[in-house]
Amino acid sequence: MGSITKVSGPVIRAGGMRGVQINELVRVGDMLLLGEVISVKNDEASIQVYEETSGLRPGEPVDGTGAPLSVELGPGLLSGIFDGIQRPLDAVREKSGDFIVRGVTVPSLNRSKKWKFVPKAKVGDTVSQGDILGTVAEFNIEHKIMVPKGISGKITEITAGNYTITQAIAKIGGKDVTMMQKWPVRLPREIKEKKHFEPPLITGKRIMDTFFPIAKGGAGAIPGPFGSGKTVNQTDLAKYSDADIIVYVGCGERGNEMAEVLENFPKLMDPKTQKPLMQRTVLIANTSNMPVAAREASIYTGITIAEYFRDMGLDVAVMADSTSRWAEAMREISGRMEEMPGEEGYPAYLGRRLAEFYERAGRAVCLGDKPKRSGSVTVVGAVSPPGGDLSEPVSQNTLRVTKVFWALDSALSRRRHYPAINWLKSYSLYGGELREWFETNVSEDFLEHRNQAMALLQKEAELQNIVQLIGPDALPDKERLVLEATKMIREDFLQQNSYDEIDAYCTLRKQYVMLRTILHFYDKASAAIAVDMPLSKVLEAPVRGDIASLKRTPEKEVEAKAEAAIKSIDKWFAN
Amino acid sequence: MKEFQTVREVFGPIVFVEGVENAAYNELVQIIFPNGEKRNGQVLETSKGMAAVQVFGNTTGLDTKLTRVRFSGDILRMPVSDEMLGRVFNGSGEPIDKGPAIIAEEKLEITGSSINPVARAEPHDFIQTGISTIDALNTLVRGQKLPIFSGNGLPHNEMAAQIARQATVRGASHGKGGEDKEDFVVVFAAMGITFAEAAFFMQDFEKTGALERAVLFLNLANDPSIERIITPRLALTTAEYLAYERDMQVLVILTDMTNYADALRELSSARQEVPGRRGYPGYLYTDLASIYERAGSIHGRKGTVTQLPILSMPDDDITHPIPDLTGYITEGQIVLSRELHRKNQYPPVDVLPSLSRLMNLGIGAARTREDHAGVSSQLYASYAEGRDLRSLVAVVGEEALSERDKKFLSFSNAFESKFVQQGKYENRTIEQSLDLGWELLADIPEGELKRVKPEHLEAYGRKFRSVEKKEEHGHHKHEEKKAEAAKA
């Protein structure tokens, strides 16, 4: 088609490109590197190249492929690990060794593997986009084969059997349909309509579920300086949250962390199904030293795969770690394009791109009436603000569009208070919508307890200011009790050890029981102090040790143990 | 190989050459000065009829008439071999120890290729550095990148030299009890440090015999700054060769990354790029990652690359772009504190902001000791509490503290003077470090030790606790029993 005219870093220029489309995928140079057209002017195109450009020379050919950057969707996605443009990294390794070399072409999904296709539709049915033709069992998931876009009409052929993803399984309106379909990553997959948020995404983390819950289909942000635990929180969400499918996008992050995920996920069991976590997970790994343009694409690759599973009627959660690296990739590309920079050098369209991305989250009625179904995509984005300062553009634009904010705090992580989520700064705007669910599914007084605990923590912050000035002894016992109670809330409830077998995952019921016990202690103690029990006597209560050990108590025993603790509290304060 | 005598412009470290039809991006070039001197360079930007070349070195004496530019037709590669051990090179990889030239066994691209994440092995082999604040609290593992965040005038060099001297891998993962120590080969890259600092390392390596097991790349403060951009890449290419082709355990010390980033900024401003924070280019993160991410270990290969970059935080500001972006890439950081240094503490490690992200992979019964995680967490929590109390004491005086708080306060002081403090040649085993931790924790009431498992306290901590404390414990047990009886 055309040829290279200029190379400088990951963005190149090519001439003779008239007719090439914006966002079209192109092959660049003699090494056939993958690139995407990001601007055109007359017959000249600017192209971001998804691979290292060292060695490219002006004059080498550039060829269009006629299609935009797309992902392959079909059986074989689950437990896969891909780079930012959906190249399967294990197949790439087989082909090119331990280091990623350039110009490797491997299809995203395995072409030779056969899957057992079970039809759900039959010859004579009239179907349109989104209708389910049949299913394939992929691990524990029933992978639904849907009618792809652009195909509708009467089914003239459909047969059960073992097929590869590129073999025809049906004929609709005269066209062959395969199990694999393609979708351009920058376009949201179509849905019928968005729905209101209902069940929460249960994460097993006490501070998240009880204090700042996120809804299925919601969007949340975890901003924090380095070392505050973004990645640990993200991987914990990927491990324990009760979504059907997890798409984990490691965008410009550490290679060793991806290695950790890769080594652990196959070993860890899904608390719900007792199957290896990897079987419900799709990993996108574009580490920080992999090409910057592919990093920019990785977020879109991830969310498109998530939408595909949502369209089957599943609940999907996307962990994007970190969206700041994505924004920086955008900034870098924009800088190389010599675009007029906006705030802090980021392109002026940063806010729009972030909003577009987070808006792809949601609970939706899926396309296709056979059968009717709805699914959700929950998005949790990590944000890495420079110096932990949230006034920077990526954090600000993110907070504008996300409804849950888990504020990580380096002061907490320094004292090894994990998860280091600051309870005073964080918020969740899903409280109202989820209220009824919590009241019916956990307990009537669940939110009441939460609010009481929050009020105590707020009070603690005020009292701490005074203590800083005059010391704790100057406070009356009533207020010192508040400090003791919040210490219990912080240490015995909010702190949670991701590396402790029992404590790492906490059910909603257990969360409720734990908090109830702590507050019961506070209520009783506070009544006792009102009738002149000295604080020292209150603090001698041996039950405090029992309360502290609740978090390490297995789910089965926790009710009984909490019951005993409550009795012991009543006894202590009755005297 | 094509030669051009068509230099159009020299702008800072960049030379623009006209009439070049198709230079490759990142192609290696040789610039021949009017006086016959030769210097290497690399193509930064190439278009039809024009190439921009960065010169590794001083551009004094270049002109637009006689200067010749020779395009090699290949990108920058480095000759590597085993023979490099024990040798000293300049920042461009030329021997400066009067030894013979290196006969290449292989010539490798200095930019390296990224390790396929699937090929990466999870790093989990504990490296014992002999320094308590690292081993017990911020454990280093093989394949990790753990920078030292320092400031001007702080003893980061002494600390790095101590680590290089003492680092051993204790072979829990090798299974056999016999030879369970493996030593490191050190690859040392100096970027813009002073002659005195470089001499310190050289002498230290020589004195301890480590020089034979080391490769040194020296770009000193008076060497060309643009050369600093390739120095760490040469070092890492060497390290990768020794690790992945020659099965060695390699420890790479890069100092000082701040000078590296400043060189990058200089080049970026010469290219008239849109500056990001504090004038550093917008791609600083990507660029730093292309260095730091070259640490790691690979499935099926014995050797590993562990990185210990050193950077001085301008004005001790940890939010400065260089430490900030570094912290986002590396797996933790060791932070040195001026306050501790003023108190004559060595090493002046401020453990609170320090962190090793891979610690949990490298510790525990199979690798160090079963109580490691608990002790570490408890020391952290107790020290943090003691530090908070210090600021309180400054306001209300020590008398206003409760008995309990006084214990935490004195713990935090003992922690600094006994646990953090150690000699420059004091090499503590991990068991010694952990026991020292238990010894200090003995002064804290047992009920406050919430982070350690009771069975570990019995097994490792009990022997340090005095008898009356035992009684107190017994009393507590007794009370519990009473309460239980009451419940029933």
mmCIF file of N, CA and C in Angstrom, chain B residues 4 7 10 13-15 17 28-43 53-59 61-63 66-71:
data_model
loop_
_atom_site.group_PDB
_atom_site.id
_atom_site.type_symbol
_atom_site.label_atom_id
_atom_site.label_comp_id
_atom_site.label_asym_id
_atom_site.label_seq_id
_atom_site.Cartn_x
_atom_site.Cartn_y
_atom_site.Cartn_z
ATOM 1 N N PHE B 4 28.503 9.691 5.306
ATOM 2 C CA PHE B 4 27.973 10.978 4.842
ATOM 3 C C PHE B 4 28.819 12.108 5.403
ATOM 4 N N VAL B 7 26.555 16.875 7.554
ATOM 5 C CA VAL B 7 25.966 17.351 8.808
ATOM 6 C C VAL B 7 25.370 18.734 8.564
ATOM 7 N N VAL B 10 24.275 20.983 14.436
ATOM 8 C CA VAL B 10 24.624 20.326 15.694
ATOM 9 C C VAL B 10 23.915 21.110 16.788
ATOM 10 N N PRO B 13 23.552 17.633 22.170
ATOM 11 C CA PRO B 13 24.147 16.329 21.861
ATOM 12 C C PRO B 13 23.621 15.722 20.554
ATOM 13 N N ILE B 14 22.804 16.486 19.814
ATOM 14 C CA ILE B 14 22.169 15.905 18.631
ATOM 15 C C ILE B 14 22.772 16.464 17.346
ATOM 16 N N VAL B 15 23.045 15.560 16.409
ATOM 17 C CA VAL B 15 23.591 15.944 15.109
ATOM 18 C C VAL B 15 22.555 15.589 14.040
ATOM 19 N N VAL B 17 21.813 14.946 10.164
ATOM 20 C CA VAL B 17 22.534 14.598 8.945
ATOM 21 C C VAL B 17 21.566 14.608 7.776
ATOM 22 N N LEU B 28 23.208 2.190 14.905
ATOM 23 C CA LEU B 28 24.477 2.634 15.477
ATOM 24 C C LEU B 28 25.247 3.409 14.412
ATOM 25 N N VAL B 29 25.759 4.567 14.776
ATOM 26 C CA VAL B 29 26.557 5.330 13.824
ATOM 27 C C VAL B 29 27.886 5.707 14.467
ATOM 28 N N GLN B 30 28.840 6.026 13.605
ATOM 29 C CA GLN B 30 30.115 6.504 14.111
ATOM 30 C C GLN B 30 30.312 7.914 13.572
ATOM 31 N N ILE B 31 30.668 8.819 14.455
ATOM 32 C CA ILE B 31 30.888 10.200 14.030
ATOM 33 C C ILE B 31 32.387 10.434 14.006
ATOM 34 N N ILE B 32 32.886 10.860 12.863
ATOM 35 C CA ILE B 32 34.314 11.102 12.749
ATOM 36 C C ILE B 32 34.536 12.613 12.757
ATOM 37 N N PHE B 33 35.183 13.076 13.822
ATOM 38 C CA PHE B 33 35.381 14.502 14.027
ATOM 39 C C PHE B 33 36.395 15.039 13.016
ATOM 40 N N PRO B 34 36.372 16.364 12.765
ATOM 41 C CA PRO B 34 37.346 16.949 11.839
ATOM 42 C C PRO B 34 38.786 16.585 12.220
ATOM 43 N N ASN B 35 39.066 16.410 13.528
ATOM 44 C CA ASN B 35 40.432 16.081 13.932
ATOM 45 C C ASN B 35 40.701 14.579 13.923
ATOM 46 N N GLY B 36 39.784 13.814 13.386
ATOM 47 C CA GLY B 36 40.012 12.381 13.253
ATOM 48 C C GLY B 36 39.494 11.546 14.407
ATOM 49 N N GLU B 37 39.103 12.216 15.489
ATOM 50 C CA GLU B 37 38.570 11.512 16.649
ATOM 51 C C GLU B 37 37.256 10.813 16.264
ATOM 52 N N LYS B 38 37.000 9.637 16.868
ATOM 53 C CA LYS B 38 35.769 8.923 16.534
ATOM 54 C C LYS B 38 34.889 8.777 17.771
ATOM 55 N N ARG B 39 33.597 8.896 17.562
ATOM 56 C CA ARG B 39 32.684 8.723 18.679
ATOM 57 C C ARG B 39 31.427 8.010 18.184
ATOM 58 N N ASN B 40 30.826 7.230 19.076
ATOM 59 C CA ASN B 40 29.617 6.522 18.659
ATOM 60 C C ASN B 40 28.368 7.353 18.874
ATOM 61 N N GLY B 41 27.361 6.997 18.140
ATOM 62 C CA GLY B 41 26.064 7.653 18.298
ATOM 63 C C GLY B 41 24.961 6.696 17.875
ATOM 64 N N GLN B 42 23.733 7.187 17.998
ATOM 65 C CA GLN B 42 22.580 6.330 17.720
ATOM 66 C C GLN B 42 21.505 7.174 17.053
ATOM 67 N N VAL B 43 20.793 6.597 16.083
ATOM 68 C CA VAL B 43 19.761 7.354 15.364
ATOM 69 C C VAL B 43 18.519 7.498 16.242
ATOM 70 N N VAL B 53 20.864 12.220 15.050
ATOM 71 C CA VAL B 53 21.738 11.261 15.723
ATOM 72 C C VAL B 53 22.131 11.816 17.082
ATOM 73 N N GLN B 54 21.988 11.009 18.135
ATOM 74 C CA GLN B 54 22.509 11.449 19.428
ATOM 75 C C GLN B 54 23.934 10.935 19.569
ATOM 76 N N VAL B 55 24.805 11.820 20.021
ATOM 77 C CA VAL B 55 26.221 11.473 20.130
ATOM 78 C C VAL B 55 26.525 11.089 21.572
ATOM 79 N N PHE B 56 27.136 9.935 21.773
ATOM 80 C CA PHE B 56 27.515 9.535 23.124
ATOM 81 C C PHE B 56 28.841 10.179 23.459
ATOM 82 N N GLY B 57 28.790 11.392 23.918
ATOM 83 C CA GLY B 57 30.040 12.035 24.264
ATOM 84 C C GLY B 57 29.979 13.505 23.919
ATOM 85 N N ASN B 58 31.086 14.124 24.166
ATOM 86 C CA ASN B 58 31.178 15.552 23.944
ATOM 87 C C ASN B 58 31.081 15.882 22.457
ATOM 88 N N THR B 59 30.372 16.947 22.115
ATOM 89 C CA THR B 59 30.278 17.319 20.697
ATOM 90 C C THR B 59 31.214 18.478 20.360
ATOM 91 N N GLY B 61 33.976 20.517 18.858
ATOM 92 C CA GLY B 61 34.826 20.266 17.704
ATOM 93 C C GLY B 61 34.075 19.782 16.478
ATOM 94 N N LEU B 62 32.786 19.490 16.629
ATOM 95 C CA LEU B 62 32.006 19.076 15.461
ATOM 96 C C LEU B 62 31.735 20.290 14.579
ATOM 97 N N ASP B 63 31.666 20.083 13.281
ATOM 98 C CA ASP B 63 31.320 21.176 12.380
ATOM 99 C C ASP B 63 30.369 20.657 11.309
ATOM 100 N N LEU B 66 33.500 19.293 7.728
ATOM 101 C CA LEU B 66 34.401 18.147 7.616
ATOM 102 C C LEU B 66 33.903 16.910 8.365
ATOM 103 N N THR B 67 32.994 17.107 9.298
ATOM 104 C CA THR B 67 32.524 15.977 10.105
ATOM 105 C C THR B 67 31.892 14.912 9.210
ATOM 106 N N ARG B 68 32.297 13.671 9.467
ATOM 107 C CA ARG B 68 31.711 12.575 8.687
ATOM 108 C C ARG B 68 30.900 11.666 9.608
ATOM 109 N N VAL B 69 29.828 11.138 9.071
ATOM 110 C CA VAL B 69 28.969 10.257 9.860
ATOM 111 C C VAL B 69 28.830 8.941 9.113
ATOM 112 N N ARG B 70 29.172 7.868 9.820
ATOM 113 C CA ARG B 70 29.183 6.549 9.193
ATOM 114 C C ARG B 70 28.030 5.726 9.768
ATOM 115 N N PHE B 71 27.132 5.253 8.936
ATOM 116 C CA PHE B 71 25.995 4.446 9.396
ATOM 117 C C PHE B 71 26.366 2.971 9.311
#
